[in-house]
């Protein structure tokens, strides 16, 4: 499996391309702010041809470039339906303090975006992505499980980071829901699972199980809400 990534825009959102190898079709994950040109360079470096964009959730730092990327390559985008409102009315879901970022942004019409359903397996570009609904950071946050070859992988979006988890203080966020997602979706994964997060460096489930205080809190079902990361 070939995984390429770069941090996009001011928020350093990890934009990924996932393929079976060089010069193959690929899936693009979370093309965020100012991602169009660096994504094109990254794809050209490995001769990759995108066939779809998949979005871990609807925050602008993950969706900002989805329309120009989809239009430019004539490919569809996928998003969980519970986050479609973030495309239709981003101001209501991101708060007034982010209005300068939102002004003039072009996002897809929600009706043009394909739905991600919990438990679905997407077969795209020879890659199988298993969708797990993992609300908390947003109502429609998802993670994608995939086979990296020797180890399993998890495209975690803003659910889980190295040493932290996603913030829950924006509209649609819920610490109760995040605890449930960490407990029911993340903690059952094998320790060797490589976590490819929406921000920051890769980690493993085993490392986070041993060191991440929020996973420890999820295991016992208690603890204060995190400041977390993400938009």
CSV table of C-alpha atoms in Angstrom, one decimal:
chain,number,residue,atom,x,y,z
A,1,UNK,CA,0.0,0.0,0.0
A,2,UNK,CA,1.2,3.5,-0.9
A,3,UNK,CA,0.3,6.3,1.5
A,4,UNK,CA,1.4,9.9,0.7
A,5,UNK,CA,0.5,13.0,2.7
A,6,UNK,CA,1.2,16.7,3.3
A,7,UNK,CA,0.0,19.2,5.8
A,8,UNK,CA,-2.5,21.6,4.1
A,9,UNK,CA,-3.0,25.2,5.0
A,10,UNK,CA,-2.8,27.2,8.2
A,11,UNK,CA,-4.3,24.4,10.3
A,12,UNK,CA,-1.8,21.8,9.0
A,13,UNK,CA,-4.5,19.3,8.0
A,14,UNK,CA,-3.1,16.1,6.8
A,15,UNK,CA,-4.3,15.4,3.2
A,16,UNK,CA,-3.6,11.8,2.1
A,17,UNK,CA,-3.5,9.9,-1.1
A,18,UNK,CA,-4.0,6.1,-0.8
A,19,UNK,CA,-3.1,3.7,-3.6
A,20,UNK,CA,-2.0,0.2,-4.1
A,21,UNK,CA,1.3,1.5,-5.6
A,22,UNK,CA,3.0,4.1,-7.8
A,23,UNK,CA,1.3,5.0,-11.1
A,24,UNK,CA,-2.0,3.6,-10.0
A,25,UNK,CA,-5.4,5.1,-9.2
A,26,UNK,CA,-5.8,6.5,-5.7
A,27,UNK,CA,-8.2,7.9,-3.1
A,28,UNK,CA,-7.8,11.4,-1.8
A,29,UNK,CA,-8.6,12.0,1.9
A,30,UNK,CA,-9.4,15.4,3.3
A,31,UNK,CA,-8.2,18.0,0.9
A,32,UNK,CA,-8.1,21.0,3.2
A,33,UNK,CA,-7.1,24.7,2.8
A,34,UNK,CA,-4.8,25.6,-0.1
A,35,UNK,CA,-4.5,21.9,-1.0
A,36,UNK,CA,-5.1,22.0,-4.7
A,37,UNK,CA,-1.6,22.7,-6.0
A,38,UNK,CA,0.4,20.7,-3.4
A,39,UNK,CA,-2.0,17.8,-4.0
A,40,UNK,CA,-1.4,18.0,-7.7
A,41,UNK,CA,2.4,18.0,-7.1
A,42,UNK,CA,2.2,15.0,-4.7
A,43,UNK,CA,0.1,13.0,-7.2
A,44,UNK,CA,2.4,13.8,-10.0
A,45,UNK,CA,5.4,12.6,-8.0
A,46,UNK,CA,4.0,9.1,-7.9
A,47,UNK,CA,2.0,9.2,-11.1
A,48,UNK,CA,-1.3,8.7,-9.2
A,49,UNK,CA,-4.7,9.3,-10.6
A,50,UNK,CA,-7.5,10.1,-8.1
A,51,UNK,CA,-10.9,8.4,-8.4
A,52,UNK,CA,-12.6,9.8,-5.4
A,53,UNK,CA,-12.3,12.1,-2.4
A,54,UNK,CA,-13.4,10.8,1.0
A,55,UNK,CA,-14.0,13.2,3.9
A,56,UNK,CA,-13.5,12.2,7.6
A,57,UNK,CA,-15.9,15.1,8.6
A,58,UNK,CA,-17.2,18.4,7.4
A,59,UNK,CA,-15.0,21.0,9.0
A,60,UNK,CA,-13.5,23.5,6.6
A,61,UNK,CA,-9.9,22.6,7.3
A,62,UNK,CA,-10.7,19.2,5.9
A,63,UNK,CA,-13.2,20.2,3.1
A,64,UNK,CA,-12.0,23.6,1.9
A,65,UNK,CA,-10.6,22.3,-1.4
A,66,UNK,CA,-13.0,19.4,-2.1
A,67,UNK,CA,-14.9,21.2,-4.8
A,68,UNK,CA,-12.0,22.3,-7.0
A,69,UNK,CA,-10.3,18.9,-6.5
A,70,UNK,CA,-13.5,17.0,-7.5
A,71,UNK,CA,-14.2,19.3,-10.4
A,72,UNK,CA,-10.6,19.3,-11.6
A,73,UNK,CA,-10.4,15.5,-11.7
A,74,UNK,CA,-14.1,14.8,-12.4
A,75,UNK,CA,-14.4,12.6,-9.3
A,76,UNK,CA,-17.1,12.2,-6.6
A,77,UNK,CA,-16.8,13.1,-2.9
A,78,UNK,CA,-18.1,11.1,0.1
A,79,UNK,CA,-19.2,12.5,3.5
A,80,UNK,CA,-21.4,11.2,6.3
A,81,UNK,CA,-24.9,12.7,5.9
A,82,UNK,CA,-24.9,14.1,9.5
A,83,UNK,CA,-22.1,16.6,8.4
A,84,UNK,CA,-23.8,17.7,5.2
A,85,UNK,CA,-25.1,20.8,6.9
A,86,UNK,CA,-21.5,22.0,7.1
A,87,UNK,CA,-21.4,22.2,3.4
A,88,UNK,CA,-24.8,23.9,3.1
A,89,UNK,CA,-24.2,26.5,5.9
A,90,UNK,CA,-20.6,26.5,7.1
A,91,UNK,CA,-21.0,29.7,9.2
A,92,UNK,CA,-23.6,28.0,11.4
A,93,UNK,CA,-21.3,25.1,12.1
A,94,UNK,CA,-17.9,26.8,12.4
A,95,UNK,CA,-18.8,29.9,14.5
A,96,UNK,CA,-18.5,33.6,13.7
A,97,UNK,CA,-14.8,33.8,14.6
A,98,UNK,CA,-14.0,31.7,11.5
A,99,UNK,CA,-16.1,33.9,9.2
A,100,UNK,CA,-13.0,35.4,7.4
A,101,UNK,CA,-12.0,31.9,6.3
A,102,UNK,CA,-15.5,31.0,5.2
A,103,UNK,CA,-16.1,34.1,3.1
A,104,UNK,CA,-16.0,33.2,-0.6
A,105,UNK,CA,-15.3,29.5,-0.1
A,106,UNK,CA,-17.0,27.3,-2.7
A,107,UNK,CA,-18.3,24.0,-1.3
A,108,UNK,CA,-20.3,21.2,-3.0
A,109,UNK,CA,-24.0,21.1,-2.9
A,110,UNK,CA,-24.8,18.4,-0.3
A,111,UNK,CA,-27.0,16.6,-2.8
A,112,UNK,CA,-23.9,16.1,-5.0
A,113,UNK,CA,-22.0,14.3,-2.3
A,114,UNK,CA,-22.2,10.6,-1.8
A,115,UNK,CA,-23.1,9.3,1.7
A,116,UNK,CA,-20.8,7.3,4.0
A,117,UNK,CA,-22.7,4.7,6.0
A,118,UNK,CA,-21.5,3.1,9.2
A,119,UNK,CA,-20.1,-0.4,8.4
A,120,UNK,CA,-19.9,0.2,4.7
A,121,UNK,CA,-16.9,-1.0,2.7
A,122,UNK,CA,-15.8,1.3,0.0
A,123,UNK,CA,-13.8,-0.4,-2.8
A,124,UNK,CA,-12.0,2.5,-4.6
A,125,UNK,CA,-8.8,2.4,-6.6
A,126,UNK,CA,-8.2,-1.2,-5.5
A,127,UNK,CA,-8.3,0.0,-1.8
A,128,UNK,CA,-10.9,-1.2,0.6
A,129,UNK,CA,-11.9,1.4,3.2
A,130,UNK,CA,-14.3,0.2,6.0
A,131,UNK,CA,-16.3,3.1,7.3
A,132,UNK,CA,-17.0,3.5,11.0
A,133,UNK,CA,-19.2,6.4,12.3
A,134,UNK,CA,-17.3,8.0,15.2
A,135,UNK,CA,-19.2,11.1,16.3
A,136,UNK,CA,-18.0,13.5,19.0
A,137,UNK,CA,-15.7,15.9,17.1
A,138,UNK,CA,-18.7,16.4,14.8
A,139,UNK,CA,-22.0,14.6,14.5
A,140,UNK,CA,-20.8,12.9,11.2
A,141,UNK,CA,-17.2,12.2,12.0
A,142,UNK,CA,-16.0,8.9,10.6
A,143,UNK,CA,-12.8,6.8,10.6
A,144,UNK,CA,-11.6,4.5,7.8
A,145,UNK,CA,-10.0,1.1,8.5
A,146,UNK,CA,-7.7,-0.3,5.8
A,147,UNK,CA,-5.1,-2.9,5.3
A,148,UNK,CA,-1.6,-1.5,5.0
A,149,UNK,CA,-0.1,-4.8,4.1
A,150,UNK,CA,1.8,-6.0,7.2
A,151,UNK,CA,-0.3,-4.1,9.6
A,152,UNK,CA,-3.8,-2.7,9.8
A,153,UNK,CA,-4.3,1.1,9.4
A,154,UNK,CA,-6.8,3.7,10.5
A,155,UNK,CA,-7.4,7.0,8.8
A,156,UNK,CA,-8.6,8.7,12.0
A,157,UNK,CA,-9.5,12.2,10.9
A,158,UNK,CA,-9.9,14.4,14.0
A,159,UNK,CA,-11.1,11.5,16.3
A,160,UNK,CA,-7.7,10.4,17.5
A,161,UNK,CA,-4.2,12.1,17.4
A,162,UNK,CA,-0.8,11.2,18.9
A,163,UNK,CA,-1.4,12.1,22.6
A,164,UNK,CA,-4.8,13.8,22.1
A,165,UNK,CA,-8.2,13.6,20.5
A,166,UNK,CA,-10.4,16.1,18.6
A,167,UNK,CA,-11.9,19.1,20.2
A,168,UNK,CA,-15.6,18.9,21.1
A,169,UNK,CA,-16.5,22.6,21.7
A,170,UNK,CA,-17.6,23.6,18.2
A,171,UNK,CA,-21.3,23.2,17.1
A,172,UNK,CA,-22.1,19.5,16.8
A,173,UNK,CA,-19.4,18.4,19.1
A,174,UNK,CA,-20.1,16.2,22.1
A,175,UNK,CA,-17.7,14.8,24.7
A,176,UNK,CA,-20.2,12.1,25.6
A,177,UNK,CA,-20.3,11.0,22.0
A,178,UNK,CA,-16.5,11.2,21.7
A,179,UNK,CA,-16.2,8.9,24.8
A,180,UNK,CA,-18.5,6.5,23.1
A,181,UNK,CA,-16.6,6.5,19.8
A,182,UNK,CA,-13.2,6.1,21.6
A,183,UNK,CA,-14.6,3.2,23.6
A,184,UNK,CA,-16.6,1.4,20.9
A,185,UNK,CA,-14.6,2.2,17.7
A,186,UNK,CA,-11.0,3.0,18.7
A,187,UNK,CA,-10.2,0.9,21.8
A,188,UNK,CA,-11.2,-2.5,20.2
A,189,UNK,CA,-8.6,-2.1,17.5
A,190,UNK,CA,-5.4,-4.1,17.5
A,191,UNK,CA,-2.4,-2.5,19.1
A,192,UNK,CA,-0.3,-2.6,15.9
A,193,UNK,CA,-2.9,-0.6,14.0
A,194,UNK,CA,-1.1,2.5,12.5
A,195,UNK,CA,-3.1,5.6,13.1
A,196,UNK,CA,-3.0,8.2,10.3
A,197,UNK,CA,-4.5,11.3,12.0
A,198,UNK,CA,-6.0,14.5,10.6
A,199,UNK,CA,-3.3,16.6,12.2
A,200,UNK,CA,0.2,15.8,13.4
A,201,UNK,CA,2.3,12.6,13.2
A,202,UNK,CA,1.3,9.0,12.8
A,203,UNK,CA,1.0,6.8,15.9
A,204,UNK,CA,-0.3,3.4,16.8
A,205,UNK,CA,-3.2,2.2,18.8
A,206,UNK,CA,-0.9,0.4,21.2
A,207,UNK,CA,1.1,3.6,21.9
A,208,UNK,CA,-2.1,5.6,22.4
A,209,UNK,CA,-3.6,2.9,24.6
A,210,UNK,CA,-0.6,3.2,26.8
A,211,UNK,CA,-0.1,6.9,26.9
A,212,UNK,CA,-3.1,8.9,25.7
A,213,UNK,CA,-5.0,10.1,28.8
A,214,UNK,CA,-8.3,10.5,26.8
A,215,UNK,CA,-8.3,6.8,25.8
A,216,UNK,CA,-7.7,5.9,29.4
A,217,UNK,CA,-10.8,8.1,30.3
A,218,UNK,CA,-12.8,6.4,27.6
A,219,UNK,CA,-11.9,3.0,29.0
A,220,UNK,CA,-13.5,3.8,32.3
A,221,UNK,CA,-16.2,6.1,30.9
A,222,UNK,CA,-15.3,9.3,32.7
A,223,UNK,CA,-13.1,12.4,32.6
A,224,UNK,CA,-13.3,16.0,31.6
A,225,UNK,CA,-13.7,17.1,28.0
A,226,UNK,CA,-10.5,17.8,26.1
A,227,UNK,CA,-9.3,21.0,24.5
A,228,UNK,CA,-8.3,18.7,21.7
A,229,UNK,CA,-7.1,19.6,18.2
A,230,UNK,CA,-8.7,20.4,14.9
A,231,UNK,CA,-10.5,23.5,13.5
